[in-house]
Amino acid sequence: MNGARIVIESLKKEGVDTLFCYTGGAVISIFDELHKHGEGLRLIQPRHEQGGTHAADGYARSTGKTGVVLVTSGPGATNTITGIATAYMDSIPLVVITGQVSTDKIGTDAFQEADVTGITLPITKANFLVKDIKDLALTIKRAFYLAGTGRPGPVVVDIPGNVQRQDYPFRYPDDPQLPNYRPKTTGHPKQIRTTVKMLEKAKKPLILAGGGINLSEANDELNKFLNKSGIPVATTLMGHGINPEDERLYCGFMGMHGTLYANYAIQNADLIIAIGVRFSDRITGDTSVFAKNAKLIHVDIDPAEIGKNIPVDLPIVGPATSVLKELNASDIHGNYSHWVDEIDEYRRKNPLTYDKEGLLKPQYLVELASRIFPDNTIVATDVGQNQMWVGQYYRFRYPRTFLTSGGLGTMGFGLPAAIGAAVGNPDREVLMFSGDGGFQMNMQELNTIRKYKLKVKMIIMDNSYLGMVRQWQELLFDKRYSGTDMNDNPDFLKLAEVFGIKAVRLEDAAHAEEIIRELAECQTSMLVHAVVDPKQNVLPMVPAGKPLDKVITKF
């Protein structure tokens, strides 16, 4: 069969059922084969390749499957770059298939030529330029294997047009033939025994759960460990979804905009077991005094992350699920109730709070949605203040229910990620929170909702600012609001109407509960344009580079 058909049959062998794709001249052969032989493959056509890549990302985050993107060469491929970089920073498995000019035209500046493998080298787990059809099936096998094993990530496969048209016998390999790629499947037994001994000596231990918990499907094992040991847990922004039986064990998320009590626990613990955490600058603050009283055990599938940003007392390289299973099989003797009481008392004295008087508060909308929507609702956010308020005030009780751009902080992520989640989870509620700025970056994807009759609930928090930057300008730049004013926003209700989506405007807090209930109960997509208090800031806030206990709680 020809190379284009080999691509299609290889995807089927990998169990792919959904393609986020946008056609073009350099992939026309693949789309022709999809038309003839694409049974079992659902094609989702976005309105922009960036939106499609974010949608594949949201699909992957919410389902645990590898998201698949198919785009043409040149601008089609370069339009995926932001989506690829977003997935790379958050370790999301994607396979991005790009068309390329014919091999004899590579390097000649041919029409719609771009050096895709060169451009994506720093933002992919691996990438491939297939120059010979005999390598095509094996390359696709390798791409899926690499994307979904070990520390997940995006992989790019660039396929020239003449390779797509050549004929070759199709044999899909069972073995990816990567002898030097051997991701760890278990943690070292001695290190795990040492962990148990360190726990027995600890008085104030703390679990710090990161995005790796969700990626490795380790939430159940972690909750078992928390229930068994009685150790409190804090999360990074990406670690949401932890649900111990004793709610007091849950400290919320920590870091720059984390809860005061989560940061207190970090700074006062004498032992921290960090699992699936990168220790980025958003959570560490001043690294020289981060967790200054604690011994640190770092569990991660990627050895390169251990000790990269924070010195470690005990490294454990391995998947979170396997390591936690071993810990759950161990006898842990320790009573940490006094430590839980200490954190709980600090929580009572320093709760998350905001001024509820006056104009509609965005925090209140998040609280309402958390209370009204089902516990298993998948929530996608954009980036900025809306993202942090959701992180603070929405209580996530299940894994893979919080989709957000953590590492790259990509505005425009929220809407297409919610679309990807709706495609992959048609039986679940999908709720998007976005600011007025981020929403407009990919609002063309409203037509994708209409085209495929998806059910996506949307809340736009409109404060007529690029709010997070405005907040920094207020705090650090004497209120010189440069480049953050968004008072010329379009009428989002009319925009939704153009795409056949029900929409309501919300300005008064007195009507908020009624409208959020209507949103939750609506059987179709629906958009709420919420005009919120423009002066609201995300608090608490640890200024960049400051210690976690040097917190701003009011401006």
Coordinates of C-alpha atoms in Angstrom, one line a residue:
M1 CA 0.0 0.0 0.0
N2 CA 1.1 3.6 -0.4
G3 CA 2.6 5.6 2.5
A4 CA -0.5 7.5 3.1
R5 CA -2.5 4.3 3.7
I6 CA 0.4 3.0 5.8
V7 CA -0.1 6.0 8.1
I8 CA -3.9 5.3 8.4
E9 CA -3.4 1.5 9.1
S10 CA -0.6 2.3 11.6
L11 CA -3.0 4.6 13.6
K12 CA -5.6 1.8 13.7
K13 CA -3.0 -0.6 14.9
E14 CA -2.3 1.8 17.8
G15 CA -5.9 1.9 18.7
V16 CA -6.4 5.5 17.7
D17 CA -10.1 6.5 17.4
T18 CA -9.9 10.3 17.1
L19 CA -7.8 12.6 14.9
F20 CA -7.6 16.3 15.3
C21 CA -6.7 17.4 11.8
Y22 CA -6.5 20.2 9.3
T23 CA -5.9 19.4 5.7
G24 CA -3.5 20.9 3.1
G25 CA -1.5 20.2 0.0
A26 CA 1.3 18.3 1.8
V27 CA -1.2 15.8 3.5
I28 CA -3.8 15.6 0.7
S29 CA -2.8 12.0 0.1
I30 CA -3.4 11.0 3.7
F31 CA -6.8 12.7 3.7
D32 CA -7.6 10.8 0.5
E33 CA -6.8 7.6 2.2
L34 CA -8.9 8.7 5.2
H35 CA -11.8 9.2 2.9
K36 CA -11.4 5.7 1.4
H37 CA -10.2 3.7 4.4
G38 CA -10.7 5.8 7.5
E39 CA -13.5 3.7 9.1
G40 CA -13.2 3.7 12.9
L41 CA -11.3 7.1 12.9
R42 CA -13.2 10.1 13.9
L43 CA -11.9 13.3 12.3
I44 CA -12.2 16.5 14.4
Q45 CA -11.5 19.6 12.2
P46 CA -10.7 22.7 14.2
R47 CA -10.7 26.2 12.9
H48 CA -6.9 26.6 13.5
E49 CA -4.1 24.2 14.0
Q50 CA -3.2 25.7 17.3
G51 CA -6.7 25.1 18.5
G52 CA -6.6 21.5 17.2
T53 CA -3.3 20.8 19.0
H54 CA -4.7 22.2 22.3
A55 CA -7.8 20.1 21.7
A56 CA -5.7 16.9 21.2
D57 CA -3.9 17.9 24.4
G58 CA -7.2 18.3 26.3
Y59 CA -8.3 14.9 24.9
A60 CA -5.1 13.3 26.2
R61 CA -5.2 14.9 29.6
S62 CA -8.8 13.9 30.3
T63 CA -8.7 10.4 28.8
G64 CA -5.2 9.2 29.4
K65 CA -4.9 8.3 25.7
T66 CA -2.3 9.7 23.3
G67 CA -3.7 12.7 21.4
V68 CA -3.1 12.6 17.7
V69 CA -2.8 15.7 15.4
L70 CA -2.5 15.7 11.6
V71 CA -1.6 18.9 9.7
T72 CA 0.0 20.1 6.5
S73 CA 3.5 21.4 6.0
G74 CA 4.9 24.9 6.5
P75 CA 2.4 27.2 8.3
G76 CA 0.2 24.2 9.2
A77 CA 3.1 22.7 11.1
T78 CA 4.3 25.9 12.6
N79 CA 0.8 26.7 13.8
T80 CA 1.0 23.6 16.1
I81 CA 4.2 24.9 17.9
T82 CA 2.5 26.6 20.8
G83 CA 0.4 23.5 21.4
I84 CA 3.4 21.2 21.2
A85 CA 5.4 23.3 23.6
T86 CA 2.4 23.4 26.0
A87 CA 2.2 19.6 26.0
Y88 CA 6.0 19.3 26.4
M89 CA 6.1 21.4 29.5
D90 CA 3.3 19.4 31.1
S91 CA 4.4 16.0 29.9
I92 CA 1.3 15.3 27.8
P93 CA 1.4 12.4 25.2
L94 CA 0.8 13.7 21.7
V95 CA 1.8 12.3 18.3
V96 CA 1.8 15.2 15.8
I97 CA 2.0 14.1 12.1
T98 CA 3.0 16.8 9.7
G99 CA 3.2 16.8 6.0
Q100 CA 6.5 17.9 4.3
V101 CA 7.6 18.8 0.8
S102 CA 9.1 16.0 -1.2
T103 CA 12.5 14.8 -0.2
D104 CA 14.1 16.2 -3.4
K105 CA 12.7 19.7 -2.5
I106 CA 13.9 19.8 1.2
G107 CA 16.3 22.6 1.7
T108 CA 15.3 24.5 -1.5
D109 CA 12.8 26.9 0.2
A110 CA 10.0 25.2 -1.6
F111 CA 6.4 26.3 -1.3
Q112 CA 5.3 25.7 2.3
E113 CA 8.5 24.2 3.4
A114 CA 9.6 24.5 7.0
D115 CA 12.3 22.7 9.0
V116 CA 9.8 21.0 11.3
T117 CA 12.2 18.7 13.0
G118 CA 14.6 21.5 13.6
I119 CA 11.9 23.9 14.9
T120 CA 10.4 21.3 17.3
L121 CA 13.7 19.7 18.5
P122 CA 13.7 21.6 21.9
I123 CA 10.0 21.0 22.6
T124 CA 9.4 17.3 21.8
K125 CA 10.4 14.1 23.5
A126 CA 11.5 12.9 20.0
N127 CA 10.9 13.9 16.4
F128 CA 11.4 12.1 13.1
L129 CA 11.7 13.1 9.4
V130 CA 10.8 10.0 7.4
K131 CA 12.9 10.0 4.3
D132 CA 12.3 6.4 3.2
I133 CA 9.0 4.6 3.1
K134 CA 10.5 1.4 4.5
D135 CA 10.9 3.3 7.8
L136 CA 7.4 4.7 8.0
A137 CA 5.5 2.1 10.0
L138 CA 8.4 1.5 12.4
T139 CA 8.7 5.3 12.9
I140 CA 5.0 5.6 13.8
K141 CA 5.4 2.7 16.2
R142 CA 8.3 4.4 17.9
A143 CA 6.4 7.7 18.1
F144 CA 3.5 6.2 20.0
Y145 CA 5.7 4.1 22.2
L146 CA 7.9 7.1 23.1
A147 CA 4.9 9.5 23.6
G148 CA 3.1 7.3 26.1
T149 CA 5.8 5.5 28.1
G150 CA 8.2 6.7 30.8
R151 CA 7.7 10.4 31.2
P152 CA 5.1 11.2 28.5
G153 CA 5.5 13.9 25.9
P154 CA 4.8 15.1 22.4
V155 CA 6.5 13.4 19.4
V156 CA 6.5 14.8 15.9
V157 CA 6.6 12.7 12.7
D158 CA 7.3 14.7 9.5
I159 CA 6.4 12.9 6.3
P160 CA 7.4 14.2 2.9
G161 CA 4.8 14.1 0.1
N162 CA 6.6 11.6 -2.1
V163 CA 7.0 9.1 0.8
Q164 CA 3.2 9.3 1.2
R165 CA 2.8 8.3 -2.4
Q166 CA 5.3 5.5 -2.6
D167 CA 4.2 1.8 -2.3
Y168 CA 5.6 -0.6 0.2
P169 CA 4.4 -3.8 1.9
F170 CA 2.7 -3.0 5.2
R171 CA 3.9 -4.9 8.3
Y172 CA 3.3 -3.1 11.6
P173 CA 6.0 -4.1 14.0
D174 CA 5.4 -5.3 17.5
D175 CA 8.7 -4.1 18.7
P176 CA 9.7 -0.4 18.5
Q177 CA 13.3 -1.4 18.4
L178 CA 14.6 1.1 20.9
P179 CA 17.2 -0.9 22.8
N180 CA 18.7 2.1 24.6
Y181 CA 15.3 3.4 25.8
R182 CA 14.4 1.6 29.0
P183 CA 12.1 3.7 31.3
K184 CA 12.0 2.5 34.9
T185 CA 9.0 0.5 35.9
T186 CA 9.7 0.2 39.6
G187 CA 11.5 2.2 42.3
H188 CA 14.6 0.8 43.9
P189 CA 13.5 -1.4 46.9
K190 CA 16.3 -0.2 49.1
Q191 CA 15.3 3.5 48.6
I192 CA 11.7 2.6 49.4
R193 CA 12.8 0.8 52.6
T194 CA 14.8 3.9 53.5
T195 CA 11.7 6.0 52.9
V196 CA 9.8 4.0 55.5
K197 CA 12.6 4.4 58.0
M198 CA 12.7 8.1 57.5
L199 CA 8.9 8.3 58.0
E200 CA 9.2 6.4 61.3
K201 CA 11.6 9.1 62.5
A202 CA 9.6 12.1 61.2
K203 CA 7.3 14.2 63.3
K204 CA 5.9 16.4 60.6
P205 CA 5.9 14.6 57.3
L206 CA 4.1 15.9 54.2
I207 CA 3.3 14.5 50.8
L208 CA 3.7 16.9 47.9
A209 CA 1.8 15.6 44.9
G210 CA 2.5 16.9 41.4
G211 CA 1.2 16.4 37.9
G212 CA 3.0 13.1 37.7
I213 CA 0.4 11.6 40.1
N214 CA -2.3 12.2 37.5
L215 CA -0.2 11.2 34.5
S216 CA 0.7 7.8 36.0
E217 CA -2.8 7.1 37.3
A218 CA -1.5 7.0 40.8
N219 CA -4.4 8.8 42.6
D220 CA -5.9 5.7 44.1
E221 CA -2.6 4.5 45.4
L222 CA -1.8 7.9 46.9
N223 CA -5.2 8.1 48.6
K224 CA -4.7 4.7 50.0
F225 CA -1.3 5.8 51.4
L226 CA -2.8 9.0 52.9
N227 CA -5.6 7.0 54.5
K228 CA -3.2 4.4 55.8
S229 CA -0.5 6.7 57.1
G230 CA -2.5 9.8 58.1
I231 CA 0.1 12.1 56.5
P232 CA -1.2 15.4 55.1
V233 CA -0.8 16.3 51.5
A234 CA -0.3 19.5 49.5
T235 CA -0.4 19.6 45.7
T236 CA 1.1 21.6 42.9
L237 CA -1.2 23.3 40.5
M238 CA -1.1 20.3 38.3
G239 CA -1.6 17.8 41.1
H240 CA -5.2 18.5 41.8
G241 CA -7.5 15.5 42.2
I242 CA -6.3 14.1 45.6
N243 CA -9.2 13.0 47.8
P244 CA -8.3 11.4 51.2
E245 CA -11.1 10.2 53.4
D246 CA -10.1 12.7 56.1
E247 CA -10.5 16.1 54.4
R248 CA -8.2 17.6 56.9
L249 CA -5.3 15.8 55.3
Y250 CA -5.8 17.9 52.1
C251 CA -4.0 21.3 52.2
G252 CA -4.9 22.5 48.8
F253 CA -2.3 23.6 46.3
M254 CA 0.9 25.5 47.2
G255 CA 3.3 28.0 45.7
M256 CA 3.0 31.5 44.4
H257 CA -0.8 31.6 44.8
G258 CA -1.2 28.6 47.0
T259 CA -3.1 28.4 50.2
L260 CA -1.4 29.9 53.3
Y261 CA -1.7 26.6 55.1
A262 CA -0.2 24.6 52.2
N263 CA 2.8 26.9 52.2
Y264 CA 2.9 26.7 56.0
A265 CA 3.0 22.9 55.8
I266 CA 5.9 23.0 53.3
Q267 CA 7.9 25.4 55.4
N268 CA 7.4 23.6 58.7
A269 CA 7.5 20.0 57.6
D270 CA 10.5 17.9 58.7
L271 CA 10.1 15.4 55.9
I272 CA 8.6 15.9 52.4
I273 CA 7.9 13.1 50.0
A274 CA 7.5 14.9 46.6
I275 CA 6.0 12.7 43.9
G276 CA 5.8 13.7 40.3
V277 CA 6.9 17.2 40.9
R278 CA 9.3 19.5 38.8
F279 CA 10.0 22.0 41.6
S280 CA 9.4 24.9 39.2
D281 CA 9.9 28.5 40.3
R282 CA 6.1 29.0 40.7
I283 CA 6.1 26.6 43.7
T284 CA 9.6 27.0 45.2
G285 CA 10.0 30.8 45.5
D286 CA 13.4 31.4 47.0
T287 CA 15.1 28.0 46.6
S288 CA 17.7 28.7 49.3
V289 CA 15.0 28.6 52.0
F290 CA 12.4 26.3 50.4
A291 CA 11.3 23.6 52.9
K292 CA 14.2 24.7 55.0
N293 CA 13.4 22.3 57.9
A294 CA 12.7 19.2 55.9
K295 CA 14.5 16.2 54.5
L296 CA 13.4 15.7 50.9
I297 CA 12.5 12.5 49.2
H298 CA 11.9 13.0 45.5
V299 CA 10.0 10.4 43.4
D300 CA 10.0 10.9 39.7
I301 CA 10.0 8.8 36.5
D302 CA 12.5 11.2 35.0
P303 CA 16.0 11.1 36.7
A304 CA 16.8 14.5 35.1
E305 CA 14.3 16.2 37.3
I306 CA 15.7 14.9 40.6
G307 CA 18.0 17.4 42.1
K308 CA 17.7 19.8 39.1
N309 CA 16.2 22.7 41.1
I310 CA 16.1 21.6 44.7
P311 CA 18.7 19.4 46.5
V312 CA 17.4 16.0 47.4
D313 CA 18.2 13.8 50.4
L314 CA 16.8 10.6 48.9
P315 CA 16.1 10.1 45.1
I316 CA 13.7 7.4 43.9
V317 CA 13.5 7.0 40.1
G318 CA 10.4 5.2 39.1
P319 CA 6.7 5.6 38.3
A320 CA 4.5 7.0 41.1
T321 CA 2.0 4.1 41.0
S322 CA 4.7 1.5 41.5
V323 CA 6.5 3.3 44.3
L324 CA 3.2 4.0 46.1
K325 CA 2.2 0.4 45.8
E326 CA 5.4 -0.6 47.5
L327 CA 4.9 2.0 50.2
N328 CA 1.3 0.7 50.8
A329 CA 2.7 -2.8 51.2
S330 CA 5.1 -1.6 53.9
D331 CA 4.4 -1.2 57.6
I332 CA 4.5 2.4 58.6
H333 CA 4.5 3.2 62.3
G334 CA 3.8 6.8 63.1
N335 CA 1.2 9.0 64.6
Y336 CA 1.1 12.4 62.9
S337 CA -2.3 13.6 64.3
H338 CA -0.6 16.4 66.2
W339 CA 0.9 17.7 62.9
V340 CA -2.5 17.5 61.2
D341 CA -4.0 19.4 64.1
E342 CA -1.3 22.0 63.8
I343 CA -2.0 22.6 60.1
D344 CA -5.8 22.5 60.6
E345 CA -5.5 25.2 63.3
Y346 CA -3.4 27.3 61.0
R347 CA -6.0 26.7 58.3
R348 CA -8.8 28.0 60.6
K349 CA -6.9 31.1 61.3
N350 CA -5.8 31.7 57.7
P351 CA -8.5 30.5 55.3
L352 CA -8.8 31.4 51.7
T353 CA -11.0 34.4 51.7
Y354 CA -12.1 37.4 49.6
D355 CA -14.3 40.5 49.9
K356 CA -17.8 39.4 49.0
E357 CA -19.3 42.9 49.0
G358 CA -20.0 45.0 45.9
L359 CA -19.5 43.8 42.3
L360 CA -19.7 40.2 41.2
K361 CA -16.6 38.4 42.4
P362 CA -15.0 35.7 40.2
Q363 CA -14.1 33.6 43.3
Y364 CA -17.8 33.3 44.1
L365 CA -18.5 32.0 40.6
V366 CA -15.8 29.3 41.1
E367 CA -17.2 28.4 44.5
L368 CA -20.7 28.1 43.0
A369 CA -19.6 25.9 40.1
S370 CA -17.7 23.6 42.5
R371 CA -20.7 23.2 44.6
I372 CA -23.3 22.8 41.8
F373 CA -21.6 20.8 39.0
P374 CA -21.1 17.1 39.5
D375 CA -17.9 16.0 41.3
N376 CA -16.6 14.3 38.1
T377 CA -16.9 17.4 35.9
I378 CA -13.9 18.0 33.8
V379 CA -12.8 21.6 34.2
A380 CA -10.5 23.3 31.7
T381 CA -9.1 26.8 32.4
D382 CA -7.3 29.4 30.4
V383 CA -4.3 31.1 32.0
G384 CA -4.1 34.0 34.4
Q385 CA -6.3 35.1 37.2
N386 CA -9.1 32.7 36.2
Q387 CA -6.7 29.8 36.4
M388 CA -5.5 30.6 39.9
W389 CA -9.0 31.3 41.2
V390 CA -10.1 27.8 39.9
G391 CA -7.0 26.3 41.5
Q392 CA -7.8 27.9 44.8
Y393 CA -11.6 27.6 45.0
Y394 CA -12.6 24.6 43.0
R395 CA -12.4 21.3 44.9
F396 CA -11.3 18.5 42.5
R397 CA -12.0 15.0 43.8
Y398 CA -11.0 12.8 40.8
P399 CA -7.9 12.5 38.6
R400 CA -7.8 14.1 35.1
T401 CA -10.6 16.5 36.0
F402 CA -8.4 19.7 36.0
L403 CA -7.0 20.7 32.6
T404 CA -4.7 23.7 32.5
S405 CA -1.5 24.9 31.0
G406 CA 0.9 24.8 33.9
G407 CA 4.5 25.0 32.7
L408 CA 4.1 27.2 29.6
G409 CA 1.1 29.2 30.8
T410 CA -0.5 29.4 27.4
M411 CA -3.3 31.8 27.0
G412 CA -5.9 30.5 24.5
F413 CA -5.6 27.0 25.9
G414 CA -8.9 26.8 27.8
L415 CA -11.6 26.6 25.0
P416 CA -9.9 24.1 22.7
A417 CA -8.8 22.0 25.7
A418 CA -12.4 21.8 26.8
I419 CA -13.4 20.8 23.3
G420 CA -10.9 18.0 23.3
A421 CA -12.2 16.8 26.7
A422 CA -15.8 16.9 25.4
V423 CA -14.8 14.8 22.3
G424 CA -13.1 12.2 24.6
N425 CA -15.7 12.2 27.3
P426 CA -19.2 12.7 25.8
D427 CA -20.9 11.3 28.9
R428 CA -19.3 13.9 31.3
E429 CA -19.9 17.5 32.0
V430 CA -17.1 19.7 30.7
L431 CA -16.8 23.2 32.1
M432 CA -14.4 25.9 30.9
F433 CA -13.3 29.0 32.8
S434 CA -11.5 31.7 30.9
G435 CA -10.7 35.4 31.1
D436 CA -11.8 37.8 28.4
G437 CA -8.3 38.0 27.0
G438 CA -7.5 34.3 26.8
F439 CA -10.9 33.4 25.4
Q440 CA -10.4 35.7 22.4
M441 CA -7.1 34.0 21.4
N442 CA -8.9 30.8 20.1
M443 CA -12.6 31.8 20.1
Q444 CA -12.9 30.7 16.5
E445 CA -13.2 27.2 18.0
L446 CA -16.7 27.9 19.0
N447 CA -17.5 26.7 15.5
T448 CA -15.9 23.3 16.3
I449 CA -18.4 23.0 19.1
R450 CA -21.2 23.8 16.7
K451 CA -19.9 21.5 13.9
Y452 CA -19.7 18.4 16.1
K453 CA -22.6 19.3 18.4
L454 CA -20.4 19.1 21.5
K455 CA -21.6 20.0 25.0
V456 CA -19.2 22.5 26.5
K457 CA -20.2 24.8 29.4
M458 CA -18.3 28.1 29.3
I459 CA -17.8 30.9 31.9
I460 CA -16.0 34.0 30.6
M461 CA -14.8 36.1 33.6
D462 CA -14.7 39.5 31.9
N463 CA -12.9 42.1 34.0
S464 CA -11.9 44.1 30.9
Y465 CA -8.2 43.6 31.7
L466 CA -5.4 41.2 31.1
G467 CA -5.9 40.6 34.8
M468 CA -2.7 38.9 36.1
V469 CA -0.4 41.4 34.4
R470 CA -2.6 44.3 35.6
Q471 CA -2.2 42.8 39.1
W472 CA 1.6 42.9 38.9
Q473 CA 1.4 46.4 37.5
E474 CA -0.7 47.5 40.5
L475 CA 1.8 45.9 43.0
L476 CA 5.1 46.5 41.4
F477 CA 4.8 49.3 38.8
D478 CA 2.9 52.0 40.6
K479 CA -0.4 51.2 38.8
R480 CA 1.1 52.1 35.3
Y481 CA -1.4 50.0 33.4
S482 CA 0.3 49.6 30.1
G483 CA -1.0 47.1 27.5
T484 CA -3.5 45.5 29.8
D485 CA -6.7 47.4 29.1
M486 CA -9.4 45.3 27.4
N487 CA -12.3 47.6 27.6
D488 CA -13.1 47.2 23.9
N489 CA -14.1 43.5 24.1
P490 CA -16.8 42.3 21.7
D491 CA -20.3 41.3 22.8
F492 CA -19.7 37.7 23.7
L493 CA -23.4 37.0 23.7
K494 CA -23.7 38.0 20.1
L495 CA -20.6 36.0 19.3
A496 CA -22.1 32.9 20.8
E497 CA -25.4 33.6 18.9
V498 CA -23.4 33.6 15.6
F499 CA -22.3 30.1 16.4
G500 CA -25.7 28.9 17.6
I501 CA -24.7 28.6 21.2
K502 CA -27.0 29.6 24.1
A503 CA -25.6 32.5 26.1
V504 CA -26.5 34.7 29.1
R505 CA -25.0 37.8 30.6
L506 CA -24.3 37.8 34.4
E507 CA -23.5 41.0 36.2
D508 CA -25.3 40.8 39.6
A509 CA -24.2 38.3 42.3
A510 CA -27.8 38.0 43.3
H511 CA -28.5 36.1 40.1
A512 CA -25.3 34.1 40.0
E513 CA -26.5 30.9 41.7
E514 CA -29.6 30.7 39.4
I515 CA -27.5 31.1 36.3
I516 CA -24.8 28.7 37.3
R517 CA -27.5 26.1 38.0
E518 CA -29.0 26.8 34.6
L519 CA -25.5 26.3 33.1
A520 CA -25.0 23.0 34.9
E521 CA -28.5 21.7 34.0
C522 CA -28.4 22.8 30.3
Q523 CA -28.4 19.8 27.9
T524 CA -26.5 21.7 25.2
S525 CA -23.4 24.0 25.1
M526 CA -23.9 27.2 26.9
L527 CA -21.8 30.4 27.6
V528 CA -22.0 32.7 30.6
H529 CA -20.5 36.1 30.0
A530 CA -19.8 37.1 33.6
V531 CA -18.9 40.8 34.1
V532 CA -16.7 40.6 37.3
D533 CA -15.1 43.1 39.6
P534 CA -12.1 44.4 37.7
K535 CA -10.2 45.2 40.9
Q536 CA -10.0 41.7 42.2
N537 CA -6.6 40.3 42.7
V538 CA -5.4 36.7 43.2
L539 CA -4.4 36.5 46.8
P540 CA -2.4 35.2 48.6
M541 CA 0.6 35.9 46.5
V542 CA 4.2 35.2 47.0
P543 CA 6.2 37.7 44.9
A544 CA 8.6 36.0 42.4
G545 CA 11.8 34.8 44.1
K546 CA 10.6 35.4 47.6
P547 CA 10.3 32.7 50.4
L548 CA 7.0 30.9 50.6
D549 CA 6.4 32.5 54.1
K550 CA 6.8 36.0 52.8
V551 CA 3.2 36.3 51.5
I552 CA 1.1 39.2 50.4
T553 CA -2.5 38.9 51.5
K554 CA -3.7 42.3 50.6
F555 CA -2.5 45.2 48.4

